[in-house]
Amino acid sequence: MNRFTLDGTGRWKIKPANLELSYRLRFQYGVVTFTKEPSSFLRNRVQARYKLSKKLKLFARYESFYQF
């Protein structure tokens, strides 16, 4: 499979709460080598991280896929 990907990302830190939010938008286009069948996806990912201490961080991540 041949694939082309275009990404855009953003990250925000909220200092008093030790919270970090991030977002990624990805467009992905691919062609299967043998069948020449194209596929296009628009992918969104949202992530939240919370720092409890120097050794412990919690995170949650959600990603959605939309196929054209």
PDB file of N, CA, C and O in Angstrom:
ATOM      1  N   MET A   1       0.848  -1.186   0.000  1.00  0.00           N
ATOM      2  CA  MET A   1       0.000   0.000   0.000  1.00  0.00           C
ATOM      3  C   MET A   1       0.881   1.231   0.000  1.00  0.00           C
ATOM      4  O   MET A   1       1.844   1.319   0.750  1.00  0.00           O
ATOM      5  N   ASN A   2       0.546   2.170  -0.840  1.00  0.00           N
ATOM      6  CA  ASN A   2       1.199   3.479  -0.840  1.00  0.00           C
ATOM      7  C   ASN A   2       0.284   4.440  -0.091  1.00  0.00           C
ATOM      8  O   ASN A   2      -0.918   4.423  -0.266  1.00  0.00           O
ATOM      9  N   ARG A   3       0.896   5.305   0.741  1.00  0.00           N
ATOM     10  CA  ARG A   3       0.095   6.172   1.594  1.00  0.00           C
ATOM     11  C   ARG A   3       0.672   7.579   1.627  1.00  0.00           C
ATOM     12  O   ARG A   3       1.873   7.774   1.680  1.00  0.00           O
ATOM     13  N   PHE A   4      -0.240   8.561   1.646  1.00  0.00           N
ATOM     14  CA  PHE A   4       0.108   9.967   1.801  1.00  0.00           C
ATOM     15  C   PHE A   4      -0.644  10.474   3.029  1.00  0.00           C
ATOM     16  O   PHE A   4      -1.840  10.234   3.172  1.00  0.00           O
ATOM     17  N   THR A   5       0.042  11.178   3.923  1.00  0.00           N
ATOM     18  CA  THR A   5      -0.568  11.669   5.160  1.00  0.00           C
ATOM     19  C   THR A   5      -0.236  13.144   5.359  1.00  0.00           C
ATOM     20  O   THR A   5       0.887  13.567   5.127  1.00  0.00           O
ATOM     21  N   LEU A   6      -1.226  13.907   5.793  1.00  0.00           N
ATOM     22  CA  LEU A   6      -1.053  15.325   6.101  1.00  0.00           C
ATOM     23  C   LEU A   6      -1.590  15.550   7.508  1.00  0.00           C
ATOM     24  O   LEU A   6      -2.735  15.206   7.802  1.00  0.00           O
ATOM     25  N   ASP A   7      -0.754  16.088   8.415  1.00  0.00           N
ATOM     26  CA  ASP A   7      -1.115  16.274   9.821  1.00  0.00           C
ATOM     27  C   ASP A   7      -1.136  17.735  10.219  1.00  0.00           C
ATOM     28  O   ASP A   7      -0.366  18.536   9.701  1.00  0.00           O
ATOM     29  N   GLY A   8      -1.989  18.044  11.176  1.00  0.00           N
ATOM     30  CA  GLY A   8      -1.986  19.327  11.866  1.00  0.00           C
ATOM     31  C   GLY A   8      -2.190  19.049  13.348  1.00  0.00           C
ATOM     32  O   GLY A   8      -3.091  18.288  13.707  1.00  0.00           O
ATOM     33  N   THR A   9      -1.355  19.621  14.212  1.00  0.00           N
ATOM     34  CA  THR A   9      -1.451  19.333  15.636  1.00  0.00           C
ATOM     35  C   THR A   9      -1.452  20.612  16.464  1.00  0.00           C
ATOM     36  O   THR A   9      -0.985  21.654  16.007  1.00  0.00           O
ATOM     37  N   GLY A  10      -1.967  20.503  17.666  1.00  0.00           N
ATOM     38  CA  GLY A  10      -1.944  21.605  18.620  1.00  0.00           C
ATOM     39  C   GLY A  10      -1.837  21.058  20.022  1.00  0.00           C
ATOM     40  O   GLY A  10      -2.343  19.974  20.312  1.00  0.00           O
ATOM     41  N   ARG A  11      -1.170  21.802  20.896  1.00  0.00           N
ATOM     42  CA  ARG A  11      -0.992  21.361  22.283  1.00  0.00           C
ATOM     43  C   ARG A  11      -1.118  22.571  23.203  1.00  0.00           C
ATOM     44  O   ARG A  11      -0.542  23.617  22.933  1.00  0.00           O
ATOM     45  N   TRP A  12      -1.879  22.402  24.276  1.00  0.00           N
ATOM     46  CA  TRP A  12      -2.087  23.468  25.234  1.00  0.00           C
ATOM     47  C   TRP A  12      -1.819  22.956  26.638  1.00  0.00           C
ATOM     48  O   TRP A  12      -2.329  21.905  27.026  1.00  0.00           O
ATOM     49  N   LYS A  13      -1.045  23.708  27.419  1.00  0.00           N
ATOM     50  CA  LYS A  13      -0.763  23.355  28.809  1.00  0.00           C
ATOM     51  C   LYS A  13      -1.516  24.313  29.720  1.00  0.00           C
ATOM     52  O   LYS A  13      -1.493  25.518  29.514  1.00  0.00           O
ATOM     53  N   ILE A  14      -2.156  23.750  30.715  1.00  0.00           N
ATOM     54  CA  ILE A  14      -2.862  24.530  31.720  1.00  0.00           C
ATOM     55  C   ILE A  14      -2.085  24.344  33.016  1.00  0.00           C
ATOM     56  O   ILE A  14      -2.186  23.312  33.678  1.00  0.00           O
ATOM     57  N   LYS A  15      -1.247  25.322  33.355  1.00  0.00           N
ATOM     58  CA  LYS A  15      -0.257  25.196  34.426  1.00  0.00           C
ATOM     59  C   LYS A  15      -0.825  24.955  35.825  1.00  0.00           C
ATOM     60  O   LYS A  15      -0.407  24.010  36.477  1.00  0.00           O
ATOM     61  N   PRO A  16      -1.748  25.763  36.312  1.00  0.00           N
ATOM     62  CA  PRO A  16      -2.149  25.541  37.717  1.00  0.00           C
ATOM     63  C   PRO A  16      -2.762  24.151  37.953  1.00  0.00           C
ATOM     64  O   PRO A  16      -2.657  23.599  39.029  1.00  0.00           O
ATOM     65  N   ALA A  17      -3.374  23.578  36.939  1.00  0.00           N
ATOM     66  CA  ALA A  17      -4.058  22.292  37.107  1.00  0.00           C
ATOM     67  C   ALA A  17      -3.194  21.104  36.689  1.00  0.00           C
ATOM     68  O   ALA A  17      -3.647  19.971  36.789  1.00  0.00           O
ATOM     69  N   ASN A  18      -1.954  21.329  36.209  1.00  0.00           N
ATOM     70  CA  ASN A  18      -1.088  20.255  35.701  1.00  0.00           C
ATOM     71  C   ASN A  18      -1.776  19.436  34.617  1.00  0.00           C
ATOM     72  O   ASN A  18      -1.663  18.224  34.564  1.00  0.00           O
ATOM     73  N   LEU A  19      -2.501  20.109  33.753  1.00  0.00           N
ATOM     74  CA  LEU A  19      -3.279  19.470  32.697  1.00  0.00           C
ATOM     75  C   LEU A  19      -2.726  19.858  31.340  1.00  0.00           C
ATOM     76  O   LEU A  19      -2.329  21.006  31.136  1.00  0.00           O
ATOM     77  N   GLU A  20      -2.689  18.905  30.430  1.00  0.00           N
ATOM     78  CA  GLU A  20      -2.237  19.166  29.059  1.00  0.00           C
ATOM     79  C   GLU A  20      -3.261  18.584  28.094  1.00  0.00           C
ATOM     80  O   GLU A  20      -3.653  17.424  28.204  1.00  0.00           O
ATOM     81  N   LEU A  21      -3.714  19.407  27.146  1.00  0.00           N
ATOM     82  CA  LEU A  21      -4.662  18.985  26.122  1.00  0.00           C
ATOM     83  C   LEU A  21      -3.970  19.021  24.772  1.00  0.00           C
ATOM     84  O   LEU A  21      -3.197  19.932  24.496  1.00  0.00           O
ATOM     85  N   SER A  22      -4.256  18.040  23.925  1.00  0.00           N
ATOM     86  CA  SER A  22      -3.682  18.040  22.581  1.00  0.00           C
ATOM     87  C   SER A  22      -4.728  17.568  21.580  1.00  0.00           C
ATOM     88  O   SER A  22      -5.648  16.825  21.917  1.00  0.00           O
ATOM     89  N   TYR A  23      -4.562  18.031  20.347  1.00  0.00           N
ATOM     90  CA  TYR A  23      -5.491  17.712  19.262  1.00  0.00           C
ATOM     91  C   TYR A  23      -4.689  17.455  17.997  1.00  0.00           C
ATOM     92  O   TYR A  23      -3.702  18.146  17.736  1.00  0.00           O
ATOM     93  N   ARG A  24      -5.109  16.450  17.234  1.00  0.00           N
ATOM     94  CA  ARG A  24      -4.467  16.168  15.951  1.00  0.00           C
ATOM     95  C   ARG A  24      -5.545  15.933  14.908  1.00  0.00           C
ATOM     96  O   ARG A  24      -6.498  15.201  15.132  1.00  0.00           O
ATOM     97  N   LEU A  25      -5.373  16.562  13.751  1.00  0.00           N
ATOM     98  CA  LEU A  25      -6.230  16.349  12.592  1.00  0.00           C
ATOM     99  C   LEU A  25      -5.358  15.749  11.508  1.00  0.00           C
ATOM    100  O   LEU A  25      -4.310  16.307  11.172  1.00  0.00           O
ATOM    101  N   ARG A  26      -5.756  14.603  10.980  1.00  0.00           N
ATOM    102  CA  ARG A  26      -4.947  13.914   9.970  1.00  0.00           C
ATOM    103  C   ARG A  26      -5.814  13.532   8.784  1.00  0.00           C
ATOM    104  O   ARG A  26      -6.891  12.968   8.937  1.00  0.00           O
ATOM    105  N   PHE A  27      -5.323  13.861   7.589  1.00  0.00           N
ATOM    106  CA  PHE A  27      -5.923  13.378   6.350  1.00  0.00           C
ATOM    107  C   PHE A  27      -4.995  12.313   5.801  1.00  0.00           C
ATOM    108  O   PHE A  27      -3.787  12.524   5.693  1.00  0.00           O
ATOM    109  N   GLN A  28      -5.560  11.179   5.465  1.00  0.00           N
ATOM    110  CA  GLN A  28      -4.758  10.049   5.005  1.00  0.00           C
ATOM    111  C   GLN A  28      -5.355   9.517   3.709  1.00  0.00           C
ATOM    112  O   GLN A  28      -6.551   9.247   3.629  1.00  0.00           O
ATOM    113  N   TYR A  29      -4.517   9.380   2.695  1.00  0.00           N
ATOM    114  CA  TYR A  29      -4.940   8.848   1.399  1.00  0.00           C
ATOM    115  C   TYR A  29      -4.004   7.698   1.046  1.00  0.00           C
ATOM    116  O   TYR A  29      -2.781   7.838   1.142  1.00  0.00           O
ATOM    117  N   GLY A  30      -4.569   6.575   0.659  1.00  0.00           N
ATOM    118  CA  GLY A  30      -3.745   5.425   0.314  1.00  0.00           C
ATOM    119  C   GLY A  30      -4.290   4.689  -0.885  1.00  0.00           C
ATOM    120  O   GLY A  30      -5.478   4.769  -1.204  1.00  0.00           O
ATOM    121  N   VAL A  31      -3.406   3.963  -1.553  1.00  0.00           N
ATOM    122  CA  VAL A  31      -3.780   3.130  -2.692  1.00  0.00           C
ATOM    123  C   VAL A  31      -3.189   1.748  -2.463  1.00  0.00           C
ATOM    124  O   VAL A  31      -1.991   1.611  -2.226  1.00  0.00           O
ATOM    125  N   VAL A  32      -4.047   0.722  -2.527  1.00  0.00           N
ATOM    126  CA  VAL A  32      -3.581  -0.653  -2.393  1.00  0.00           C
ATOM    127  C   VAL A  32      -2.799  -1.015  -3.649  1.00  0.00           C
ATOM    128  O   VAL A  32      -3.251  -0.784  -4.765  1.00  0.00           O
ATOM    129  N   THR A  33      -1.598  -1.556  -3.479  1.00  0.00           N
ATOM    130  CA  THR A  33      -0.680  -1.791  -4.591  1.00  0.00           C
ATOM    131  C   THR A  33      -1.241  -2.739  -5.645  1.00  0.00           C
ATOM    132  O   THR A  33      -1.167  -2.458  -6.833  1.00  0.00           O
ATOM    133  N   PHE A  34      -1.825  -3.842  -5.241  1.00  0.00           N
ATOM    134  CA  PHE A  34      -2.246  -4.863  -6.201  1.00  0.00           C
ATOM    135  C   PHE A  34      -3.602  -4.580  -6.832  1.00  0.00           C
ATOM    136  O   PHE A  34      -3.807  -4.838  -8.018  1.00  0.00           O
ATOM    137  N   THR A  35      -4.542  -4.041  -6.087  1.00  0.00           N
ATOM    138  CA  THR A  35      -5.888  -3.812  -6.608  1.00  0.00           C
ATOM    139  C   THR A  35      -6.099  -2.390  -7.110  1.00  0.00           C
ATOM    140  O   THR A  35      -7.119  -2.117  -7.739  1.00  0.00           O
ATOM    141  N   LYS A  36      -5.201  -1.488  -6.802  1.00  0.00           N
ATOM    142  CA  LYS A  36      -5.310  -0.062  -7.175  1.00  0.00           C
ATOM    143  C   LYS A  36      -6.548   0.593  -6.574  1.00  0.00           C
ATOM    144  O   LYS A  36      -7.045   1.587  -7.070  1.00  0.00           O
ATOM    145  N   GLU A  37      -7.055   0.045  -5.473  1.00  0.00           N
ATOM    146  CA  GLU A  37      -8.236   0.596  -4.824  1.00  0.00           C
ATOM    147  C   GLU A  37      -7.830   1.734  -3.879  1.00  0.00           C
ATOM    148  O   GLU A  37      -7.030   1.533  -2.963  1.00  0.00           O
ATOM    149  N   PRO A  38      -8.366   2.943  -4.070  1.00  0.00           N
ATOM    150  CA  PRO A  38      -7.993   4.070  -3.198  1.00  0.00           C
ATOM    151  C   PRO A  38      -8.823   4.079  -1.914  1.00  0.00           C
ATOM    152  O   PRO A  38      -9.939   3.561  -1.863  1.00  0.00           O
ATOM    153  N   SER A  39      -8.268   4.667  -0.878  1.00  0.00           N
ATOM    154  CA  SER A  39      -9.001   4.878   0.367  1.00  0.00           C
ATOM    155  C   SER A  39      -8.559   6.205   0.968  1.00  0.00           C
ATOM    156  O   SER A  39      -7.386   6.541   0.957  1.00  0.00           O
ATOM    157  N   SER A  40      -9.528   6.959   1.484  1.00  0.00           N
ATOM    158  CA  SER A  40      -9.264   8.260   2.104  1.00  0.00           C
ATOM    159  C   SER A  40      -9.900   8.287   3.488  1.00  0.00           C
ATOM    160  O   SER A  40     -11.035   7.851   3.656  1.00  0.00           O
ATOM    161  N   PHE A  41      -9.162   8.803   4.468  1.00  0.00           N
ATOM    162  CA  PHE A  41      -9.655   8.908   5.829  1.00  0.00           C
ATOM    163  C   PHE A  41      -9.391  10.312   6.359  1.00  0.00           C
ATOM    164  O   PHE A  41      -8.371  10.914   6.057  1.00  0.00           O
ATOM    165  N   LEU A  42     -10.306  10.788   7.181  1.00  0.00           N
ATOM    166  CA  LEU A  42     -10.107  11.991   7.967  1.00  0.00           C
ATOM    167  C   LEU A  42     -10.146  11.535   9.417  1.00  0.00           C
ATOM    168  O   LEU A  42     -11.140  10.946   9.866  1.00  0.00           O
ATOM    169  N   ARG A  43      -9.057  11.752  10.153  1.00  0.00           N
ATOM    170  CA  ARG A  43      -8.923  11.241  11.505  1.00  0.00           C
ATOM    171  C   ARG A  43      -8.745  12.398  12.485  1.00  0.00           C
ATOM    172  O   ARG A  43      -7.956  13.298  12.251  1.00  0.00           O
ATOM    173  N   ASN A  44      -9.489  12.357  13.573  1.00  0.00           N
ATOM    174  CA  ASN A  44      -9.400  13.345  14.648  1.00  0.00           C
ATOM    175  C   ASN A  44      -8.971  12.635  15.922  1.00  0.00           C
ATOM    176  O   ASN A  44      -9.508  11.581  16.254  1.00  0.00           O
ATOM    177  N   ARG A  45      -8.017  13.223  16.641  1.00  0.00           N
ATOM    178  CA  ARG A  45      -7.605  12.648  17.915  1.00  0.00           C
ATOM    179  C   ARG A  45      -7.545  13.756  18.964  1.00  0.00           C
ATOM    180  O   ARG A  45      -6.959  14.802  18.733  1.00  0.00           O
ATOM    181  N   VAL A  46      -8.143  13.494  20.111  1.00  0.00           N
ATOM    182  CA  VAL A  46      -8.132  14.406  21.244  1.00  0.00           C
ATOM    183  C   VAL A  46      -7.519  13.649  22.415  1.00  0.00           C
ATOM    184  O   VAL A  46      -7.848  12.483  22.647  1.00  0.00           O
ATOM    185  N   GLN A  47      -6.616  14.318  23.141  1.00  0.00           N
ATOM    186  CA  GLN A  47      -5.940  13.671  24.264  1.00  0.00           C
ATOM    187  C   GLN A  47      -5.850  14.632  25.440  1.00  0.00           C
ATOM    188  O   GLN A  47      -5.621  15.825  25.249  1.00  0.00           O
ATOM    189  N   ALA A  48      -6.033  14.099  26.641  1.00  0.00           N
ATOM    190  CA  ALA A  48      -5.870  14.876  27.871  1.00  0.00           C
ATOM    191  C   ALA A  48      -4.895  14.128  28.775  1.00  0.00           C
ATOM    192  O   ALA A  48      -4.999  12.914  28.931  1.00  0.00           O
ATOM    193  N   ARG A  49      -3.925  14.865  29.331  1.00  0.00           N
ATOM    194  CA  ARG A  49      -2.958  14.295  30.276  1.00  0.00           C
ATOM    195  C   ARG A  49      -3.017  15.086  31.568  1.00  0.00           C
ATOM    196  O   ARG A  49      -3.110  16.304  31.552  1.00  0.00           O
ATOM    197  N   TYR A  50      -2.914  14.355  32.663  1.00  0.00           N
ATOM    198  CA  TYR A  50      -2.906  14.983  33.980  1.00  0.00           C
ATOM    199  C   TYR A  50      -1.694  14.468  34.745  1.00  0.00           C
ATOM    200  O   TYR A  50      -1.513  13.258  34.879  1.00  0.00           O
ATOM    201  N   LYS A  51      -0.870  15.375  35.230  1.00  0.00           N
ATOM    202  CA  LYS A  51       0.347  15.000  35.950  1.00  0.00           C
ATOM    203  C   LYS A  51       0.061  14.987  37.448  1.00  0.00           C
ATOM    204  O   LYS A  51      -0.150  16.030  38.056  1.00  0.00           O
ATOM    205  N   LEU A  52       0.048  13.773  38.021  1.00  0.00           N
ATOM    206  CA  LEU A  52      -0.170  13.638  39.464  1.00  0.00           C
ATOM    207  C   LEU A  52       1.103  13.891  40.248  1.00  0.00           C
ATOM    208  O   LEU A  52       1.076  14.515  41.304  1.00  0.00           O
ATOM    209  N   SER A  53       2.235  13.363  39.743  1.00  0.00           N
ATOM    210  CA  SER A  53       3.538  13.560  40.383  1.00  0.00           C
ATOM    211  C   SER A  53       4.612  13.431  39.303  1.00  0.00           C
ATOM    212  O   SER A  53       4.299  13.265  38.136  1.00  0.00           O
ATOM    213  N   LYS A  54       5.872  13.479  39.687  1.00  0.00           N
ATOM    214  CA  LYS A  54       6.954  13.359  38.709  1.00  0.00           C
ATOM    215  C   LYS A  54       6.976  11.987  38.045  1.00  0.00           C
ATOM    216  O   LYS A  54       7.395  11.849  36.914  1.00  0.00           O
ATOM    217  N   LYS A  55       6.497  10.968  38.748  1.00  0.00           N
ATOM    218  CA  LYS A  55       6.546   9.603  38.227  1.00  0.00           C
ATOM    219  C   LYS A  55       5.209   9.087  37.709  1.00  0.00           C
ATOM    220  O   LYS A  55       5.158   8.033  37.092  1.00  0.00           O
ATOM    221  N   LEU A  56       4.134   9.806  37.935  1.00  0.00           N
ATOM    222  CA  LEU A  56       2.810   9.294  37.581  1.00  0.00           C
ATOM    223  C   LEU A  56       2.024  10.319  36.769  1.00  0.00           C
ATOM    224  O   LEU A  56       1.785  11.437  37.230  1.00  0.00           O
ATOM    225  N   LYS A  57       1.644   9.912  35.539  1.00  0.00           N
ATOM    226  CA  LYS A  57       0.800  10.730  34.671  1.00  0.00           C
ATOM    227  C   LYS A  57      -0.375   9.884  34.198  1.00  0.00           C
ATOM    228  O   LYS A  57      -0.211   8.724  33.845  1.00  0.00           O
ATOM    229  N   LEU A  58      -1.547  10.459  34.200  1.00  0.00           N
ATOM    230  CA  LEU A  58      -2.744   9.805  33.681  1.00  0.00           C
ATOM    231  C   LEU A  58      -3.090  10.430  32.338  1.00  0.00           C
ATOM    232  O   LEU A  58      -2.883  11.624  32.126  1.00  0.00           O
ATOM    233  N   PHE A  59      -3.626   9.620  31.415  1.00  0.00           N
ATOM    234  CA  PHE A  59      -4.059  10.192  30.151  1.00  0.00           C
ATOM    235  C   PHE A  59      -5.262   9.443  29.605  1.00  0.00           C
ATOM    236  O   PHE A  59      -5.491   8.279  29.921  1.00  0.00           O
ATOM    237  N   ALA A  60      -6.028  10.150  28.793  1.00  0.00           N
ATOM    238  CA  ALA A  60      -7.172   9.582  28.080  1.00  0.00           C
ATOM    239  C   ALA A  60      -7.088  10.078  26.650  1.00  0.00           C
ATOM    240  O   ALA A  60      -6.743  11.239  26.404  1.00  0.00           O
ATOM    241  N   ARG A  61      -7.380   9.203  25.703  1.00  0.00           N
ATOM    242  CA  ARG A  61      -7.270   9.542  24.286  1.00  0.00           C
ATOM    243  C   ARG A  61      -8.487   8.996  23.551  1.00  0.00           C
ATOM    244  O   ARG A  61      -8.948   7.907  23.821  1.00  0.00           O
ATOM    245  N   TYR A  62      -8.990   9.799  22.602  1.00  0.00           N
ATOM    246  CA  TYR A  62     -10.110   9.403  21.756  1.00  0.00           C
ATOM    247  C   TYR A  62      -9.758   9.718  20.313  1.00  0.00           C
ATOM    248  O   TYR A  62      -9.258  10.801  20.032  1.00  0.00           O
ATOM    249  N   GLU A  63     -10.012   8.792  19.411  1.00  0.00           N
ATOM    250  CA  GLU A  63      -9.745   9.027  17.992  1.00  0.00           C
ATOM    251  C   GLU A  63     -10.941   8.568  17.187  1.00  0.00           C
ATOM    252  O   GLU A  63     -11.488   7.488  17.412  1.00  0.00           O
ATOM    253  N   SER A  64     -11.367   9.409  16.244  1.00  0.00           N
ATOM    254  CA  SER A  64     -12.473   9.059  15.355  1.00  0.00           C
ATOM    255  C   SER A  64     -11.964   8.995  13.915  1.00  0.00           C
ATOM    256  O   SER A  64     -11.054   9.732  13.541  1.00  0.00           O
ATOM    257  N   PHE A  65     -12.553   8.105  13.139  1.00  0.00           N
ATOM    258  CA  PHE A  65     -12.191   7.919  11.736  1.00  0.00           C
ATOM    259  C   PHE A  65     -13.416   8.194  10.882  1.00  0.00           C
ATOM    260  O   PHE A  65     -14.519   7.742  11.196  1.00  0.00           O
ATOM    261  N   TYR A  66     -13.227   8.925   9.809  1.00  0.00           N
ATOM    262  CA  TYR A  66     -14.276   9.135   8.835  1.00  0.00           C
ATOM    263  C   TYR A  66     -13.724   8.761   7.474  1.00  0.00           C
ATOM    264  O   TYR A  66     -12.747   9.330   7.014  1.00  0.00           O
ATOM    265  N   GLN A  67     -14.323   7.747   6.837  1.00  0.00           N
ATOM    266  CA  GLN A  67     -13.841   7.300   5.521  1.00  0.00           C
ATOM    267  C   GLN A  67     -14.679   7.930   4.425  1.00  0.00           C
ATOM    268  O   GLN A  67     -15.896   7.941   4.473  1.00  0.00           O
ATOM    269  N   PHE A  68     -13.977   8.458   3.416  1.00  0.00           N
ATOM    270  CA  PHE A  68     -14.660   9.057   2.258  1.00  0.00           C
ATOM    271  C   PHE A  68     -15.003   7.983   1.254  1.00  0.00           C
ATOM    272  O   PHE A  68     -14.307   7.046   1.037  1.00  0.00           O
TER     273      PHE A  68
END
